[in-house]
Amino acid sequence: MIGNFLDQFWSLTFGGLSLGFIYILIALGYTMVYGVLRMINFANSEIFMVGTFATIIIIRDLFKFTQVSEYATGFRLWLILGTALIFAMLVSGILSMLVEMVAYRRLRRMNSGVLAPLISAIGVSMVLSESVRILTDSRPVASPRAMEKKFLGQFFDAGIRIDNTIIVISALVLFAILITFVNKTRMGKAIRAVSMNPNAARLMGINIDGVISATFLVGGLMTGAAGFFYTLKYENTSAFIGFELGIAAFTAAILGGIGNIKGAFYGGLALGLLETYASFFLGTQWKAVTVFIVLVLVLYTKPNGLFGEALTQTRA
Amino acid sequence: MFNLRDKGAEIWENQGRIGRIVIAVGAIAIVAALPFMGGTFLNTPVADYESVLVYPIAMFVLMAIGLNIVIGKSGLLDLGYVAFFAIGAYTMGLLGTKTDLNTWEILPIGIAMAMFSGIILGVPALKLRGDYLAIITLGFGEIVRIVALNLGALGRSEGIQGIPTPPGIFGIEYAFDSHRIYYWTLLILILLAIWMVRRLSARRAGRAWESIRQDEDAAELLGVPTFKYKVWAFVLGASVGGAAGVLYASKTLFIAPDNFTLQISILILACVVFGGMGNIWGVILGAVILGYLPDRIRFLSEARLLVFGLVLVIMMNLRPDGILPRKKREKAIVKKDAS
């Protein structure tokens, strides 16, 4: 067992890393909203699900790929991937903004506590996943493969697959853009201000509703990107996919300390690797249990997550 | 806005002892007679009306009363309530098929098992703050389901089959399809649970929960042993869920992990919030509506759950405190604290 594990260590690690980066992006959707509103945005998992379908629409319907098409190469490949990524991000981002307007805004104005928005979010999740379920006839949908999944090279014994590489690099870039946005731009500063003290921020003339909309938009953009990467890696989706990934990503956000952007990064990575290793040793059916037990242990010893809900500059 | 809750409380409080007994007996009689109204407008078009009364309606009511102790009374967000339901059901399933014990003997064991797991979960989890508690309980609910799905002793995905029906008592026989007998049994359990919650609410425990819900730190500073009462709320909530689980298993005679998904936890939570957190009558009303609605609108077939989701969003936006919210006076205190 251990010998096997050592043999496969690097290929497991690469798979775990790219899964981890997908978790990071979804976790950002949870953590940004939590930072600003102190609210668990339950509908984020369905935003992710919609993102995976947006990707398939571009690859299958716009560029007319089928299961037997030839792989795209060169410029056309990057065009396809770029279009799909941007489309998935936009669809998810705008949808996330709309969800906030429809389901949360009124409740927030009424100062209604924590639970009413939660139920509202559950309602929205049901509407989204059920609509997609009806449209897809409850069947999983396969994504045509536009890109040949070749190996870029060897690292020890493990092949470095091109899709994993794309995921890790693009997610890193997106993350860097997000950090810059939150730390350097006016809107980012406003988001941080609202997250630290909404009342003081309002008194300083910040348009709270605008900031919250922007937060949902940014969180949705990241979650949509995760939808694209997921489709690229697993080439399969369904109306029910949001739940499982959403729970895992939410766990990742908490693991790192919810509300903390860097926490989402480390939490996502830790969870992706942990889940992959745990599946190897215990079988995939126990991975969720392992993850939750680790979460309980972490919270029990470090109640604010591994990196804490730090009220620092990076918090959004 | 017309406040149904205050109106109801006013009528109740203005009655003498005899008036109250008349109202209570009348209400119980009407509720007990519900199975006979199958032919009326209440009928559910596709599903068997009487079986809908047992599950989901009566079962949801019972569980919502239990969850209300945790969420409504003490303000602890529990997203894994289905775990206790599952533990009760699997206790019934295992002991009912492997031993000679009957349902009535297993019922206290099931309740004890649920309470015990409530302690196991509660003692570490209740040290954490609200949102973390939510995710830990959610994880616990999933763990229970996954364990049931993967342990050979619990039948894996096939679950447990051939669970015996309860033996007859007082000459009343429980047959698999005599839904109304189960309905009345559940009704008795529901009345017991209401009685328990009302008694506790009026006493030390109720005041402790109320203070924890409003401001835990202040309660702690004023000498309320908050941790102890939080665990108590958790364990009592679990006991009701366990009882519901035992009855569920001996009604359906067949249980599988698919009956205990997170969706159930979320639905029960929705019942509590939708009806009016903290007010037991609101919670019951919410459970009745949310249990009944999906079957009543079955004519929408495919779009059923979509409409259900829409109803949740619209209702929460119109009445964020639920249909029958708790007393206004309490709310005023909370509002003042928050601002």
PDB file of N, CA, C and O in Angstrom, chain B residues 12 25 39 74 140 152 157-158 178 182-183 217-219 229 238 248 295 311 323-324 331:
ATOM      1  N   TRP B  12     -56.801  32.627  23.467  1.00  0.00           N
ATOM      2  CA  TRP B  12     -56.437  31.568  24.411  1.00  0.00           C
ATOM      3  C   TRP B  12     -56.353  32.115  25.828  1.00  0.00           C
ATOM      4  O   TRP B  12     -56.889  31.545  26.780  1.00  0.00           O
ATOM      5  N   VAL B  25     -59.518  20.247  23.163  1.00  0.00           N
ATOM      6  CA  VAL B  25     -60.134  18.988  22.743  1.00  0.00           C
ATOM      7  C   VAL B  25     -60.687  19.125  21.330  1.00  0.00           C
ATOM      8  O   VAL B  25     -60.511  18.232  20.485  1.00  0.00           O
ATOM      9  N   GLY B  39     -61.763  12.628   0.746  1.00  0.00           N
ATOM     10  CA  GLY B  39     -62.499  12.932  -0.473  1.00  0.00           C
ATOM     11  C   GLY B  39     -62.653  14.416  -0.744  1.00  0.00           C
ATOM     12  O   GLY B  39     -63.102  14.813  -1.820  1.00  0.00           O
ATOM     13  N   SER B  74     -33.042  27.979  21.082  1.00  0.00           N
ATOM     14  CA  SER B  74     -31.723  28.384  21.554  1.00  0.00           C
ATOM     15  C   SER B  74     -30.848  28.996  20.464  1.00  0.00           C
ATOM     16  O   SER B  74     -29.718  29.361  20.732  1.00  0.00           O
ATOM     17  N   PHE B 140     -21.825  16.018   9.996  1.00  0.00           N
ATOM     18  CA  PHE B 140     -22.260  14.878  10.784  1.00  0.00           C
ATOM     19  C   PHE B 140     -23.413  14.152  10.078  1.00  0.00           C
ATOM     20  O   PHE B 140     -23.417  12.918   9.980  1.00  0.00           O
ATOM     21  N   GLY B 152     -21.312  -2.929   5.837  1.00  0.00           N
ATOM     22  CA  GLY B 152     -22.069  -4.133   5.501  1.00  0.00           C
ATOM     23  C   GLY B 152     -23.167  -4.428   6.510  1.00  0.00           C
ATOM     24  O   GLY B 152     -24.269  -4.830   6.145  1.00  0.00           O
ATOM     25  N   SER B 157     -26.183   0.137   0.309  1.00  0.00           N
ATOM     26  CA  SER B 157     -27.208   0.921  -0.381  1.00  0.00           C
ATOM     27  C   SER B 157     -28.562   0.214  -0.400  1.00  0.00           C
ATOM     28  O   SER B 157     -29.587   0.835  -0.625  1.00  0.00           O
ATOM     29  N   GLU B 158     -28.562  -1.120  -0.153  1.00  0.00           N
ATOM     30  CA  GLU B 158     -29.863  -1.800  -0.107  1.00  0.00           C
ATOM     31  C   GLU B 158     -30.617  -1.482   1.180  1.00  0.00           C
ATOM     32  O   GLU B 158     -31.818  -1.692   1.249  1.00  0.00           O
ATOM     33  N   SER B 178     -52.478   0.435   7.042  1.00  0.00           N
ATOM     34  CA  SER B 178     -53.455   1.190   7.847  1.00  0.00           C
ATOM     35  C   SER B 178     -52.825   2.505   8.272  1.00  0.00           C
ATOM     36  O   SER B 178     -52.408   2.691   9.404  1.00  0.00           O
ATOM     37  N   TYR B 182     -51.146   4.726  12.133  1.00  0.00           N
ATOM     38  CA  TYR B 182     -49.831   5.349  12.302  1.00  0.00           C
ATOM     39  C   TYR B 182     -49.981   6.850  12.526  1.00  0.00           C
ATOM     40  O   TYR B 182     -49.270   7.447  13.317  1.00  0.00           O
ATOM     41  N   TYR B 183     -50.904   7.428  11.779  1.00  0.00           N
ATOM     42  CA  TYR B 183     -51.128   8.868  11.912  1.00  0.00           C
ATOM     43  C   TYR B 183     -51.500   9.208  13.340  1.00  0.00           C
ATOM     44  O   TYR B 183     -50.949  10.132  13.940  1.00  0.00           O
ATOM     45  N   ASP B 217     -22.993  35.733  25.161  1.00  0.00           N
ATOM     46  CA  ASP B 217     -21.966  36.237  26.073  1.00  0.00           C
ATOM     47  C   ASP B 217     -22.586  36.833  27.325  1.00  0.00           C
ATOM     48  O   ASP B 217     -22.139  36.570  28.444  1.00  0.00           O
ATOM     49  N   ALA B 218     -23.637  37.624  27.111  1.00  0.00           N
ATOM     50  CA  ALA B 218     -24.292  38.242  28.261  1.00  0.00           C
ATOM     51  C   ALA B 218     -24.853  37.173  29.179  1.00  0.00           C
ATOM     52  O   ALA B 218     -24.736  37.265  30.406  1.00  0.00           O
ATOM     53  N   ALA B 219     -25.458  36.135  28.582  1.00  0.00           N
ATOM     54  CA  ALA B 219     -26.035  35.059  29.383  1.00  0.00           C
ATOM     55  C   ALA B 219     -24.960  34.393  30.217  1.00  0.00           C
ATOM     56  O   ALA B 219     -25.128  34.167  31.419  1.00  0.00           O
ATOM     57  N   TYR B 229     -26.699  24.137  28.792  1.00  0.00           N
ATOM     58  CA  TYR B 229     -28.043  24.242  28.239  1.00  0.00           C
ATOM     59  C   TYR B 229     -28.051  24.083  26.726  1.00  0.00           C
ATOM     60  O   TYR B 229     -29.030  23.617  26.151  1.00  0.00           O
ATOM     61  N   ALA B 238     -32.495  16.035  19.510  1.00  0.00           N
ATOM     62  CA  ALA B 238     -32.123  14.730  18.957  1.00  0.00           C
ATOM     63  C   ALA B 238     -33.114  13.649  19.367  1.00  0.00           C
ATOM     64  O   ALA B 238     -33.469  12.780  18.571  1.00  0.00           O
ATOM     65  N   TYR B 248     -40.753   5.974  11.752  1.00  0.00           N
ATOM     66  CA  TYR B 248     -40.634   5.960  10.292  1.00  0.00           C
ATOM     67  C   TYR B 248     -40.235   4.571   9.804  1.00  0.00           C
ATOM     68  O   TYR B 248     -40.829   4.033   8.865  1.00  0.00           O
ATOM     69  N   ASP B 295     -46.841  17.462  -2.540  1.00  0.00           N
ATOM     70  CA  ASP B 295     -47.756  16.446  -3.037  1.00  0.00           C
ATOM     71  C   ASP B 295     -49.024  17.064  -3.603  1.00  0.00           C
ATOM     72  O   ASP B 295     -49.617  16.547  -4.548  1.00  0.00           O
ATOM     73  N   VAL B 311     -41.658  29.340  -4.095  1.00  0.00           N
ATOM     74  CA  VAL B 311     -42.507  29.672  -2.947  1.00  0.00           C
ATOM     75  C   VAL B 311     -41.644  30.030  -1.746  1.00  0.00           C
ATOM     76  O   VAL B 311     -41.915  31.001  -1.036  1.00  0.00           O
ATOM     77  N   ILE B 323     -44.591  32.559   8.938  1.00  0.00           N
ATOM     78  CA  ILE B 323     -46.020  32.845   8.877  1.00  0.00           C
ATOM     79  C   ILE B 323     -46.556  33.260  10.238  1.00  0.00           C
ATOM     80  O   ILE B 323     -47.306  34.216  10.361  1.00  0.00           O
ATOM     81  N   LEU B 324     -46.172  32.503  11.257  1.00  0.00           N
ATOM     82  CA  LEU B 324     -46.599  32.832  12.616  1.00  0.00           C
ATOM     83  C   LEU B 324     -45.359  33.095  13.461  1.00  0.00           C
ATOM     84  O   LEU B 324     -44.848  32.202  14.118  1.00  0.00           O
ATOM     85  N   LYS B 331     -38.987  40.207  19.871  1.00  0.00           N
ATOM     86  CA  LYS B 331     -38.282  40.663  18.672  1.00  0.00           C
ATOM     87  C   LYS B 331     -37.771  42.071  18.875  1.00  0.00           C
ATOM     88  O   LYS B 331     -36.675  42.403  18.464  1.00  0.00           O
TER      89      LYS B 331
END
